[in-house]
Amino acid sequence: MSGPSLGTRLAARGIDGTTLLVLPGIAVMVALFVYPFLYGIVDSLTPKEGVWYSNYTRFFSDRFQYGTIAATLWLALPVTILNMALALPIAFRVRLMNRQRLLTTILVLPVTLGTVFVADGLLTFLGPQGWFNRTLILVGILDAPVKLTNNYWGVFASLLITGFPFAFLLTLSYVTGIDPAIEQAAATLGAKPRQRFMRVFLPLLVPGLAVTFCLSFVQAFAVFPSAVLLGAPAGATRVISIAAYQAAFEQYDHSMGTAIAIIMGVVELVIVVAVLGLRSFFYRGPAGGTKG
Amino acid sequence: MIRDQGIGSKLWRFAVWALAGLFVLNLLAVIAAVLVNSFATRWLGTWLPAGWTTRWYFDAWREFQLSNVVLVTFQIVFTVVLISGIVGVVTAYALARRDFPGKRAVILLFLLPLLIPPLTYGIPLATVLYQVGLGGSFWGVVFINVVPSLPFVILVMIPFIEQIDPRIEAAARVFGAGTGSLFLRILLPLLLPGMLAALLLVLVRTIAMFELTFLVAGPTTQTLVVSLYYAVFASGVRAGQSIDAMAVIYMVTTLFWLVLALQFVSPTQIVARAKQQQAA
């Protein structure tokens, strides 16, 4: 009994010459991502001294080390929530604008210039003699300059400047994906603005907002250069990436550095998975107005 | 479009625009502060500097050895773009055209580097690179930058390739096109706009990629953004204006490619990965 040839049977399952084109990409990722990652896990479990898990016990028994998790979350969560809270109403206004391009182009600047440039600019701008303090004194809100650099607020400002445009542009792309006819239908049926937002838009937007939250949070959680340049890297803004970097490249203990890096990834993934899990309780379906 | 006329709506609208305006104002002021300082002779305790000069640019160019740094930056960035472009488009083509067992796992593999913090995979990868002797070398920096760039190209290209009708390729086959000429004369011209957009976006992102480059860059393989970080980190050693002049040089190199990229993509796509194309 002779069936179809092996090639035909494989092709029926979607494997043929074209499918093999995926191999170079996989090879690169295995070599540069999967292998180093597995190597890192093993490396973190073979510490310089002590039992196999001693890197992790060292991290969680030293307040200077495990405190960095709280310091990072204390920066990343408020900033992400504030960015989202600002991005949503502004995206709703901008969606009605005819000339969005100028605004979106300006807002894409900090995203592309990156945190190092923004940190450099903020050091001048927020400094005691900078324009920010001067303006507030001129307007009469302040009597004397406030210290906004080399502390928590400097890092907060840098995450706001780079994070808000990111959250805004993502939100805008989701908001403009909703058919305006849906809103018009709701308005025709007598829904007030608040009702239209709460009962029509918000349910449609929740999946997109969850993704936006996650991507913004990932960026804020990975804060590194601005926490060093604008913050107090030995104090309030000693974030977990600084701890990982110092262990690996200043104390030359790559085993410990990798352990901290893995803890960092786990903490972040726990929050991302939790947010994406909550998303599944909400409506997921087409946001277009046409019949599906 | 619906316009609400109540006083509450008007106030709300005003508040939202005021917030947006305030943000844009502060953002532009941050950039302007760098620009103004880089041209300042002396700027202490006043609204504007005492005088203007361009000498900091010559100082910065010499002190930070920028001709070398800029050259290295472009060599690294273009190599990254080339590698992730070729491998990425080929992989994206397979993922867009075929359904095969394990495809979801493969896509997850390409999504992961964009979801976990760069340092989490950067530190183990840097350790491996140092152990095989690539730490501080040109290829070390290139390899570590390919990790986020390749998935980015793939995720931008998949929806773009999906919208090209496969029947066009079938028709070319019917008329006797071989694989080579099918690729060169049918696919490449159709893919070119999407490829250009994806590659320019990768270019801009790689120039600004700090965390990963920082981990493996040696003295001769520093890119602009890493040099800028070291300069700001050690500020006080050099004049602040000199550092800001370097920041402006960095900004100009980034913005040049950004402006070019914006000819092909809308700003929202820089973060939102080709959503509009999918809808079209």
Coordinates of C-alpha atoms in Angstrom, one line a residue:
Chain A
M1 CA 0.0 0.0 0.0
S2 CA 1.6 3.2 -1.1
G3 CA 0.3 6.5 0.1
P4 CA 1.4 10.0 -1.0
S5 CA 5.1 10.7 -0.8
L6 CA 6.6 12.2 2.4
G7 CA 7.0 15.6 0.7
T8 CA 3.3 15.7 -0.2
R9 CA 2.2 14.6 3.2
L10 CA 4.4 17.3 4.8
A11 CA 3.1 19.9 2.4
A12 CA -0.4 19.1 3.4
R13 CA 0.5 20.0 7.0
G14 CA 2.0 23.2 5.8
I15 CA 5.7 22.2 5.7
D16 CA 7.4 22.7 2.3
G17 CA 10.4 24.7 1.0
T18 CA 8.8 28.0 1.9
T19 CA 8.3 26.9 5.5
L20 CA 12.0 26.2 5.8
L21 CA 12.7 29.9 5.3
V22 CA 11.8 30.3 8.9
L23 CA 14.9 28.4 9.9
P24 CA 17.5 31.2 9.7
G25 CA 15.4 33.4 11.9
I26 CA 15.0 30.6 14.5
A27 CA 18.7 29.8 14.3
V28 CA 19.7 33.4 15.1
M29 CA 17.2 33.6 18.0
V30 CA 18.3 30.2 19.4
A31 CA 22.0 31.3 19.2
L32 CA 21.6 34.8 20.6
F33 CA 18.5 34.5 22.8
V34 CA 17.5 31.0 23.9
Y35 CA 21.0 29.6 24.4
P36 CA 22.3 32.6 26.4
F37 CA 19.1 32.6 28.4
L38 CA 19.5 28.9 29.4
Y39 CA 23.1 29.5 30.0
G40 CA 22.2 32.4 32.3
I41 CA 19.8 30.2 34.3
V42 CA 22.5 27.6 34.8
D43 CA 25.0 30.3 35.5
S44 CA 22.8 31.9 38.2
L45 CA 22.5 28.5 39.8
T46 CA 26.3 27.9 40.0
P47 CA 27.3 30.7 42.3
K48 CA 30.9 31.6 43.1
E49 CA 30.5 30.1 46.6
G50 CA 27.8 28.3 48.5
V51 CA 24.9 26.0 47.6
W52 CA 23.2 26.2 44.2
Y53 CA 20.5 28.7 45.2
S54 CA 22.8 30.9 47.3
N55 CA 22.6 33.8 44.8
Y56 CA 18.9 34.0 45.3
T57 CA 19.1 33.7 49.1
R58 CA 21.8 36.4 49.1
F59 CA 19.5 38.7 47.1
F60 CA 16.5 38.1 49.2
S61 CA 18.3 38.4 52.5
D62 CA 20.0 41.8 51.8
R63 CA 17.8 44.8 52.1
F64 CA 20.0 46.8 49.9
Q65 CA 19.3 44.2 47.1
Y66 CA 15.7 43.1 47.5
G67 CA 14.7 46.7 48.3
T68 CA 15.4 47.4 44.6
I69 CA 12.3 45.5 43.6
A70 CA 10.1 47.9 45.6
A71 CA 12.1 50.9 44.4
T72 CA 11.6 49.9 40.7
L73 CA 7.9 49.2 41.2
W74 CA 7.4 52.4 43.2
L75 CA 8.7 54.3 40.1
A76 CA 7.3 52.2 37.3
L77 CA 3.7 51.6 38.4
P78 CA 2.8 55.2 39.3
V79 CA 4.4 56.5 36.1
T80 CA 2.7 53.9 33.9
I81 CA -0.7 54.6 35.5
L82 CA -0.2 58.4 35.1
N83 CA 0.9 58.0 31.5
M84 CA -2.2 55.9 30.7
A85 CA -4.5 58.4 32.6
L86 CA -3.1 61.3 30.5
A87 CA -2.9 59.4 27.2
L88 CA -6.5 58.2 27.1
P89 CA -8.4 61.6 27.2
I90 CA -5.8 63.3 25.0
A91 CA -6.0 60.5 22.5
F92 CA -9.8 60.9 22.5
R93 CA -9.5 64.6 21.6
V94 CA -6.7 64.1 19.1
R95 CA -8.7 61.4 17.3
L96 CA -11.1 64.2 16.2
M97 CA -8.3 66.4 15.0
N98 CA -7.7 66.9 11.3
R99 CA -4.0 67.6 11.5
Q100 CA -2.7 65.0 13.8
R101 CA 0.6 64.6 12.0
L102 CA 2.4 67.6 13.6
L103 CA 1.5 66.6 17.1
T104 CA 2.3 63.0 16.6
T105 CA 5.7 63.9 15.0
I106 CA 6.6 66.1 18.0
L107 CA 5.6 63.3 20.4
V108 CA 7.6 60.7 18.7
L109 CA 10.8 62.7 19.3
P110 CA 11.4 61.6 22.9
V111 CA 10.6 58.0 22.0
T112 CA 13.3 58.0 19.3
L113 CA 15.8 60.2 21.1
G114 CA 15.9 57.8 24.0
T115 CA 16.4 58.2 27.8
V116 CA 20.0 59.2 27.7
F117 CA 19.3 62.4 25.7
V118 CA 16.2 63.2 27.7
A119 CA 18.1 62.7 31.0
D120 CA 20.8 65.1 29.7
G121 CA 18.2 67.7 28.7
L122 CA 16.3 67.4 32.0
L123 CA 19.5 67.9 34.0
T124 CA 19.6 71.4 32.6
F125 CA 15.8 72.0 32.4
L126 CA 14.9 70.9 35.9
G127 CA 18.0 72.1 37.6
P128 CA 17.9 74.8 40.3
Q129 CA 18.6 77.5 37.7
G130 CA 16.7 75.7 34.9
W131 CA 13.7 77.1 33.0
F132 CA 11.2 74.9 34.9
N133 CA 12.1 76.3 38.3
R134 CA 12.4 79.8 36.9
T135 CA 9.0 79.7 35.4
L136 CA 7.3 78.5 38.5
I137 CA 9.0 81.2 40.6
L138 CA 8.0 83.8 38.0
V139 CA 4.4 82.7 38.0
G140 CA 4.5 82.8 41.8
I141 CA 3.9 79.2 42.6
L142 CA 7.3 78.8 44.2
D143 CA 9.4 81.0 46.4
A144 CA 12.6 79.1 46.0
P145 CA 13.8 76.5 43.5
V146 CA 12.8 72.9 44.3
K147 CA 15.3 70.1 43.9
L148 CA 14.1 68.0 41.0
T149 CA 17.2 66.3 39.8
N150 CA 19.3 63.6 41.5
N151 CA 16.3 62.3 43.3
Y152 CA 13.0 60.3 42.7
W153 CA 11.3 63.1 40.8
G154 CA 14.0 63.5 38.2
V155 CA 13.6 59.9 37.2
F156 CA 9.9 60.2 37.4
A157 CA 10.0 63.2 35.0
S158 CA 12.2 61.3 32.5
L159 CA 9.9 58.4 32.5
L160 CA 7.0 60.7 32.0
I161 CA 8.7 62.5 29.1
T162 CA 9.6 59.3 27.2
G163 CA 6.7 57.2 28.5
F164 CA 3.7 59.4 27.9
P165 CA 4.3 59.8 24.1
F166 CA 4.7 56.0 23.9
A167 CA 1.5 55.3 25.7
F168 CA -0.3 58.1 23.8
L169 CA 0.7 56.9 20.3
L170 CA -0.3 53.3 21.1
T171 CA -3.6 54.4 22.6
L172 CA -4.2 56.6 19.6
S173 CA -3.8 53.7 17.2
Y174 CA -6.3 51.7 19.2
V175 CA -8.8 54.6 19.5
T176 CA -8.7 55.4 15.8
G177 CA -9.3 51.7 15.1
I178 CA -12.9 52.1 16.5
D179 CA -15.5 52.9 13.9
P180 CA -16.9 56.4 14.5
A181 CA -20.3 55.1 13.4
I182 CA -20.5 53.2 16.6
E183 CA -20.3 56.4 18.6
Q184 CA -22.8 58.1 16.3
A185 CA -25.2 55.3 16.8
A186 CA -24.9 55.6 20.6
A187 CA -25.4 59.4 20.4
T188 CA -28.5 58.9 18.2
L189 CA -29.9 56.6 20.8
G190 CA -29.4 59.4 23.3
A191 CA -26.3 58.4 25.1
K192 CA -24.5 61.3 26.9
P193 CA -20.7 61.7 26.5
R194 CA -20.0 60.0 29.8
Q195 CA -22.3 57.1 28.9
R196 CA -20.8 56.8 25.4
F197 CA -17.3 56.6 26.9
M198 CA -18.1 54.2 29.8
R199 CA -20.6 51.9 28.0
V200 CA -19.4 52.0 24.4
F201 CA -15.7 52.9 24.1
L202 CA -14.2 51.6 27.2
P203 CA -15.3 48.0 26.8
L204 CA -14.0 48.1 23.2
L205 CA -10.8 49.6 24.3
V206 CA -9.9 47.4 27.3
P207 CA -7.9 44.8 25.4
G208 CA -5.9 47.5 23.7
L209 CA -5.4 49.4 26.9
A210 CA -4.2 46.3 28.6
V211 CA -1.5 45.8 25.9
T212 CA -0.6 49.5 26.1
F213 CA -0.3 49.2 29.9
C214 CA 2.0 46.2 29.5
L215 CA 4.3 47.7 26.9
S216 CA 4.5 51.0 28.8
F217 CA 5.2 49.1 32.0
V218 CA 7.9 47.0 30.4
Q219 CA 9.7 50.3 29.4
A220 CA 9.3 51.9 32.7
F221 CA 10.3 48.8 34.6
A222 CA 13.6 48.5 32.6
V223 CA 14.6 52.1 33.6
F224 CA 18.3 52.3 33.8
P225 CA 20.3 55.2 32.3
S226 CA 18.0 57.9 33.7
A227 CA 17.9 56.3 37.1
V228 CA 21.7 56.7 37.2
L229 CA 22.0 60.1 35.6
L230 CA 18.9 61.9 37.0
G231 CA 18.3 59.9 40.2
A232 CA 20.1 58.9 43.3
P233 CA 21.6 55.6 42.1
A234 CA 22.8 54.7 45.7
G235 CA 19.5 55.7 47.3
A236 CA 15.9 56.2 46.4
T237 CA 16.2 55.3 42.7
R238 CA 18.5 52.3 43.1
V239 CA 16.4 50.3 40.7
I240 CA 16.8 46.6 40.1
S241 CA 18.6 47.1 36.7
I242 CA 21.3 49.1 38.6
A243 CA 21.7 46.2 41.1
A244 CA 22.0 43.7 38.2
Y245 CA 24.5 45.8 36.3
Q246 CA 26.6 46.5 39.4
A247 CA 26.8 42.8 40.3
A248 CA 27.7 41.7 36.8
F249 CA 30.1 44.5 35.6
E250 CA 31.4 46.3 38.7
Q251 CA 31.8 43.3 41.1
Y252 CA 32.5 41.0 38.2
D253 CA 30.1 38.4 39.6
H254 CA 28.2 37.4 36.4
S255 CA 26.6 34.6 38.3
M256 CA 25.0 37.0 40.7
G257 CA 24.3 39.6 38.0
T258 CA 22.4 37.0 35.9
A259 CA 20.4 35.9 39.0
I260 CA 19.3 39.5 39.6
A261 CA 18.5 39.9 35.9
I262 CA 16.3 36.8 36.0
I263 CA 14.5 38.0 39.2
M264 CA 13.9 41.2 37.3
G265 CA 12.4 39.4 34.3
V266 CA 10.2 37.2 36.6
V267 CA 8.8 40.2 38.6
E268 CA 8.0 42.0 35.4
L269 CA 6.4 39.0 33.7
V270 CA 4.2 38.3 36.7
I271 CA 2.7 41.7 36.4
V272 CA 2.4 41.6 32.6
V273 CA 0.7 38.2 32.8
A274 CA -1.6 39.3 35.5
V275 CA -2.7 42.4 33.5
L276 CA -3.2 40.3 30.3
G277 CA -5.1 37.7 32.4
L278 CA -7.5 40.3 33.6
R279 CA -8.1 41.4 30.0
S280 CA -9.7 38.1 29.2
F281 CA -12.7 39.0 31.5
F282 CA -13.6 41.7 29.1
Y283 CA -15.2 41.8 25.7
R284 CA -13.0 40.7 22.8
G285 CA -14.2 41.1 19.4
P286 CA -14.4 43.4 16.3
A287 CA -14.4 47.1 16.9
G288 CA -15.4 47.9 13.3
G289 CA -18.9 48.9 12.4
T290 CA -19.4 46.5 9.5
K291 CA -21.1 43.2 9.7
G292 CA -18.5 40.5 10.5
Chain B
M1 CA -18.3 63.9 14.3
I2 CA -20.2 64.7 17.5
R3 CA -19.7 68.0 19.3
D4 CA -21.2 68.3 22.8
Q5 CA -22.1 71.9 23.7
G6 CA -22.6 71.7 27.5
I7 CA -20.5 73.8 29.8
G8 CA -19.0 70.7 31.4
S9 CA -17.9 69.3 28.0
K10 CA -16.3 72.6 27.1
L11 CA -14.4 72.8 30.4
W12 CA -13.3 69.2 30.0
R13 CA -12.2 69.8 26.4
F14 CA -10.2 72.9 27.6
A15 CA -8.6 71.0 30.4
V16 CA -7.5 68.1 28.1
W17 CA -6.0 70.5 25.5
A18 CA -4.3 72.5 28.2
L19 CA -2.7 69.3 29.6
A20 CA -1.5 68.3 26.1
G21 CA -0.2 71.8 25.4
L22 CA 1.7 71.8 28.7
F23 CA 3.3 68.5 27.9
V24 CA 4.4 69.5 24.4
L25 CA 5.7 72.8 25.8
N26 CA 7.8 71.1 28.5
L27 CA 9.1 68.6 25.9
L28 CA 10.2 71.2 23.5
A29 CA 11.8 73.2 26.3
V30 CA 13.9 70.2 27.3
I31 CA 15.2 69.9 23.8
A32 CA 15.6 73.6 23.5
A33 CA 17.6 73.7 26.8
V34 CA 20.1 71.3 25.3
L35 CA 20.3 73.3 22.0
V36 CA 20.7 76.7 23.8
N37 CA 23.3 75.4 26.2
S38 CA 25.4 73.9 23.4
F39 CA 25.7 77.4 21.8
A40 CA 26.2 79.3 25.1
T41 CA 29.5 81.0 26.1
R42 CA 28.4 81.2 29.8
W43 CA 24.9 80.3 31.2
L44 CA 24.6 80.7 34.9
G45 CA 21.5 81.9 36.7
T46 CA 19.8 83.7 33.8
W47 CA 17.0 83.0 31.4
L48 CA 19.4 83.0 28.4
P49 CA 23.2 82.6 28.1
A50 CA 25.5 85.6 28.3
G51 CA 26.7 85.1 24.7
W52 CA 26.7 82.7 21.8
T53 CA 29.5 80.6 20.2
T54 CA 30.0 77.5 18.1
R55 CA 33.3 76.6 19.6
W56 CA 31.8 73.8 21.8
Y57 CA 31.1 71.8 18.7
F58 CA 34.7 71.8 17.7
D59 CA 35.7 71.0 21.3
A60 CA 33.3 68.2 21.6
W61 CA 34.3 66.7 18.2
R62 CA 37.9 66.7 19.3
E63 CA 37.6 65.7 23.0
F64 CA 35.2 62.9 22.5
Q65 CA 36.8 61.7 19.3
L66 CA 33.5 61.9 17.6
S67 CA 34.7 61.2 14.0
N68 CA 35.6 57.8 15.2
V69 CA 32.5 57.3 17.3
V70 CA 30.2 58.4 14.5
L71 CA 31.9 56.1 12.0
V72 CA 31.7 53.2 14.4
T73 CA 28.0 54.0 15.2
F74 CA 27.1 53.8 11.5
Q75 CA 29.1 50.7 10.8
I76 CA 27.4 48.9 13.7
V77 CA 23.9 50.2 13.0
F78 CA 24.1 49.4 9.2
T79 CA 25.4 45.9 9.9
V80 CA 22.6 45.3 12.4
V81 CA 20.0 46.6 9.9
L82 CA 21.5 44.4 7.1
I83 CA 21.4 41.2 9.2
S84 CA 18.0 41.7 10.7
G85 CA 16.6 42.9 7.4
I86 CA 17.7 39.9 5.4
V87 CA 17.0 37.2 8.0
G88 CA 13.8 39.1 9.2
V89 CA 12.2 39.4 5.8
V90 CA 12.9 35.8 4.9
T91 CA 11.5 34.6 8.2
A92 CA 8.5 36.9 8.0
Y93 CA 7.7 35.6 4.5
A94 CA 7.5 32.0 5.8
L95 CA 5.4 33.0 8.8
A96 CA 3.0 35.0 6.7
R97 CA 2.5 32.4 4.0
R98 CA 2.4 29.1 5.8
D99 CA 0.6 27.5 8.7
F100 CA 2.6 24.8 10.3
P101 CA 2.6 22.9 13.5
G102 CA 4.4 24.9 16.2
K103 CA 3.9 28.3 14.5
R104 CA 2.5 29.8 17.7
A105 CA 5.6 28.8 19.6
V106 CA 7.9 30.3 16.9
I107 CA 5.9 33.6 17.1
L108 CA 6.2 33.5 20.8
L109 CA 9.9 33.1 20.5
F110 CA 10.1 36.3 18.4
L111 CA 7.8 38.2 20.8
L112 CA 9.7 37.4 24.0
P113 CA 12.7 39.7 23.4
L114 CA 10.2 42.6 23.1
L115 CA 8.4 41.7 26.3
I116 CA 11.2 41.1 28.8
P117 CA 13.5 43.8 29.9
P118 CA 16.7 44.2 27.8
L119 CA 19.0 43.7 30.8
T120 CA 17.3 40.3 31.6
Y121 CA 18.6 38.8 28.4
G122 CA 21.4 41.3 27.9
I123 CA 23.4 40.3 31.0
P124 CA 23.5 36.5 30.2
L125 CA 24.2 37.2 26.5
A126 CA 27.0 39.7 27.4
T127 CA 28.5 37.1 29.7
V128 CA 28.5 34.5 26.9
L129 CA 29.9 37.1 24.4
Y130 CA 32.7 37.9 26.8
Q131 CA 33.5 34.2 27.3
V132 CA 33.8 33.5 23.6
G133 CA 36.0 36.6 23.3
L134 CA 33.6 38.9 21.5
G135 CA 33.1 41.3 24.5
G136 CA 34.0 44.8 23.5
S137 CA 34.4 43.8 19.8
F138 CA 32.5 45.1 16.8
W139 CA 30.6 41.8 16.3
G140 CA 29.7 41.6 20.0
V141 CA 27.9 44.9 19.8
V142 CA 26.2 43.8 16.5
F143 CA 25.1 40.5 17.9
I144 CA 23.5 41.9 21.0
N145 CA 21.7 44.5 19.0
V146 CA 20.2 41.9 16.6
V147 CA 18.2 40.3 19.4
P148 CA 15.6 43.1 19.6
S149 CA 15.9 44.2 16.0
L150 CA 15.2 40.9 14.2
P151 CA 11.8 40.3 16.0
F152 CA 10.9 43.9 15.3
V153 CA 11.5 43.5 11.5
I154 CA 9.5 40.2 11.5
L155 CA 6.5 41.6 13.4
V156 CA 6.4 44.7 11.1
M157 CA 6.8 42.6 7.9
I158 CA 4.3 39.8 8.7
P159 CA 1.1 41.9 8.2
F160 CA 2.7 43.7 5.3
I161 CA 3.4 40.4 3.5
E162 CA 0.0 39.0 4.4
Q163 CA -1.7 41.8 2.5
I164 CA 0.1 40.9 -0.8
D165 CA -2.2 38.6 -2.7
P166 CA -0.5 35.1 -3.0
R167 CA -2.3 34.7 -6.4
I168 CA 0.2 37.3 -7.9
E169 CA 3.0 34.8 -7.1
A170 CA 0.9 31.9 -8.4
A171 CA 0.3 33.8 -11.7
A172 CA 4.0 34.5 -12.0
R173 CA 4.7 30.8 -11.5
V174 CA 2.1 30.0 -14.2
F175 CA 4.0 32.2 -16.6
G176 CA 7.2 30.3 -15.9
A177 CA 9.0 32.5 -13.4
G178 CA 11.6 30.6 -11.4
T179 CA 12.2 31.1 -7.7
G180 CA 14.9 33.6 -8.4
S181 CA 13.1 35.8 -10.8
L182 CA 9.9 35.5 -8.8
F183 CA 11.7 36.9 -5.8
L184 CA 13.6 39.6 -7.7
R185 CA 10.9 40.8 -10.1
I186 CA 7.6 40.2 -8.3
L187 CA 8.2 40.0 -4.5
L188 CA 11.0 42.5 -4.0
P189 CA 9.2 45.5 -5.7
L190 CA 6.0 44.7 -3.8
L191 CA 7.9 44.4 -0.5
L192 CA 10.1 47.4 -0.9
P193 CA 8.0 50.0 0.8
G194 CA 7.3 47.8 3.8
M195 CA 11.0 46.8 4.0
L196 CA 12.2 50.3 3.7
A197 CA 9.9 51.4 6.6
A198 CA 10.8 48.5 8.8
L199 CA 14.5 48.9 8.2
L200 CA 14.5 52.7 8.8
L201 CA 12.6 52.1 12.1
V202 CA 15.2 49.5 13.1
L203 CA 17.9 52.0 12.2
V204 CA 16.4 54.7 14.4
R205 CA 15.9 52.2 17.3
T206 CA 19.4 50.8 17.0
I207 CA 21.1 54.3 17.1
A208 CA 19.1 55.0 20.3
M209 CA 19.6 51.6 21.8
F210 CA 21.5 52.2 25.0
E211 CA 21.1 49.4 27.5
L212 CA 22.4 46.5 25.3
T213 CA 25.2 48.3 23.5
F214 CA 26.4 49.6 26.9
L215 CA 26.9 46.1 28.2
V216 CA 29.3 44.9 25.6
A217 CA 30.8 48.1 24.1
G218 CA 34.6 48.4 24.5
P219 CA 36.7 51.6 24.2
T220 CA 36.8 51.3 20.4
T221 CA 33.2 50.2 19.8
Q222 CA 31.2 52.8 21.7
T223 CA 28.3 54.1 19.8
L224 CA 27.2 57.8 20.1
V225 CA 24.6 57.2 22.7
V226 CA 27.0 55.2 24.9
S227 CA 29.6 57.9 24.6
L228 CA 27.0 60.5 25.5
Y229 CA 26.1 58.4 28.6
Y230 CA 29.7 58.3 29.8
A231 CA 30.0 62.1 29.1
V232 CA 26.9 62.9 31.2
F233 CA 27.9 60.4 33.8
A234 CA 31.3 62.1 34.3
S235 CA 29.9 65.6 33.9
G236 CA 32.1 68.0 35.7
V237 CA 35.2 66.6 33.9
R238 CA 34.2 68.5 30.7
A239 CA 32.3 71.7 30.2
G240 CA 28.6 71.1 30.2
Q241 CA 28.2 72.9 26.9
S242 CA 30.6 70.5 25.3
I243 CA 28.5 67.5 26.5
D244 CA 25.3 69.2 25.2
A245 CA 27.0 69.9 21.8
M246 CA 27.6 66.1 21.6
A247 CA 24.0 65.6 22.6
V248 CA 22.9 67.8 19.7
I249 CA 25.2 65.9 17.3
Y250 CA 23.5 62.7 18.5
M251 CA 20.1 64.3 18.1
V252 CA 20.8 65.4 14.5
T253 CA 22.0 61.9 13.5
T254 CA 18.9 60.3 15.0
L255 CA 16.5 62.9 13.6
F256 CA 17.9 62.7 10.1
W257 CA 16.8 59.0 9.9
L258 CA 13.6 59.7 11.7
V259 CA 12.6 62.3 9.2
L260 CA 13.5 59.9 6.4
A261 CA 11.4 57.1 8.1
L262 CA 8.4 59.4 8.5
Q263 CA 8.3 59.7 4.7
F264 CA 7.2 56.1 4.7
V265 CA 5.4 55.5 8.0
S266 CA 3.1 57.5 10.2
P267 CA 4.4 58.4 13.7
T268 CA 1.9 56.1 15.4
Q269 CA 3.5 53.1 13.6
I270 CA 6.8 53.7 15.3
V271 CA 5.3 52.3 18.4
A272 CA 2.2 50.5 17.1
R273 CA 3.8 48.2 14.5
A274 CA 2.0 48.6 11.2
K275 CA -1.6 48.6 12.6
Q276 CA -2.9 50.8 9.8
Q277 CA -1.6 48.6 7.0
Q278 CA -3.4 45.7 8.5
A279 CA -6.7 47.6 8.5
A280 CA -6.3 48.7 4.9

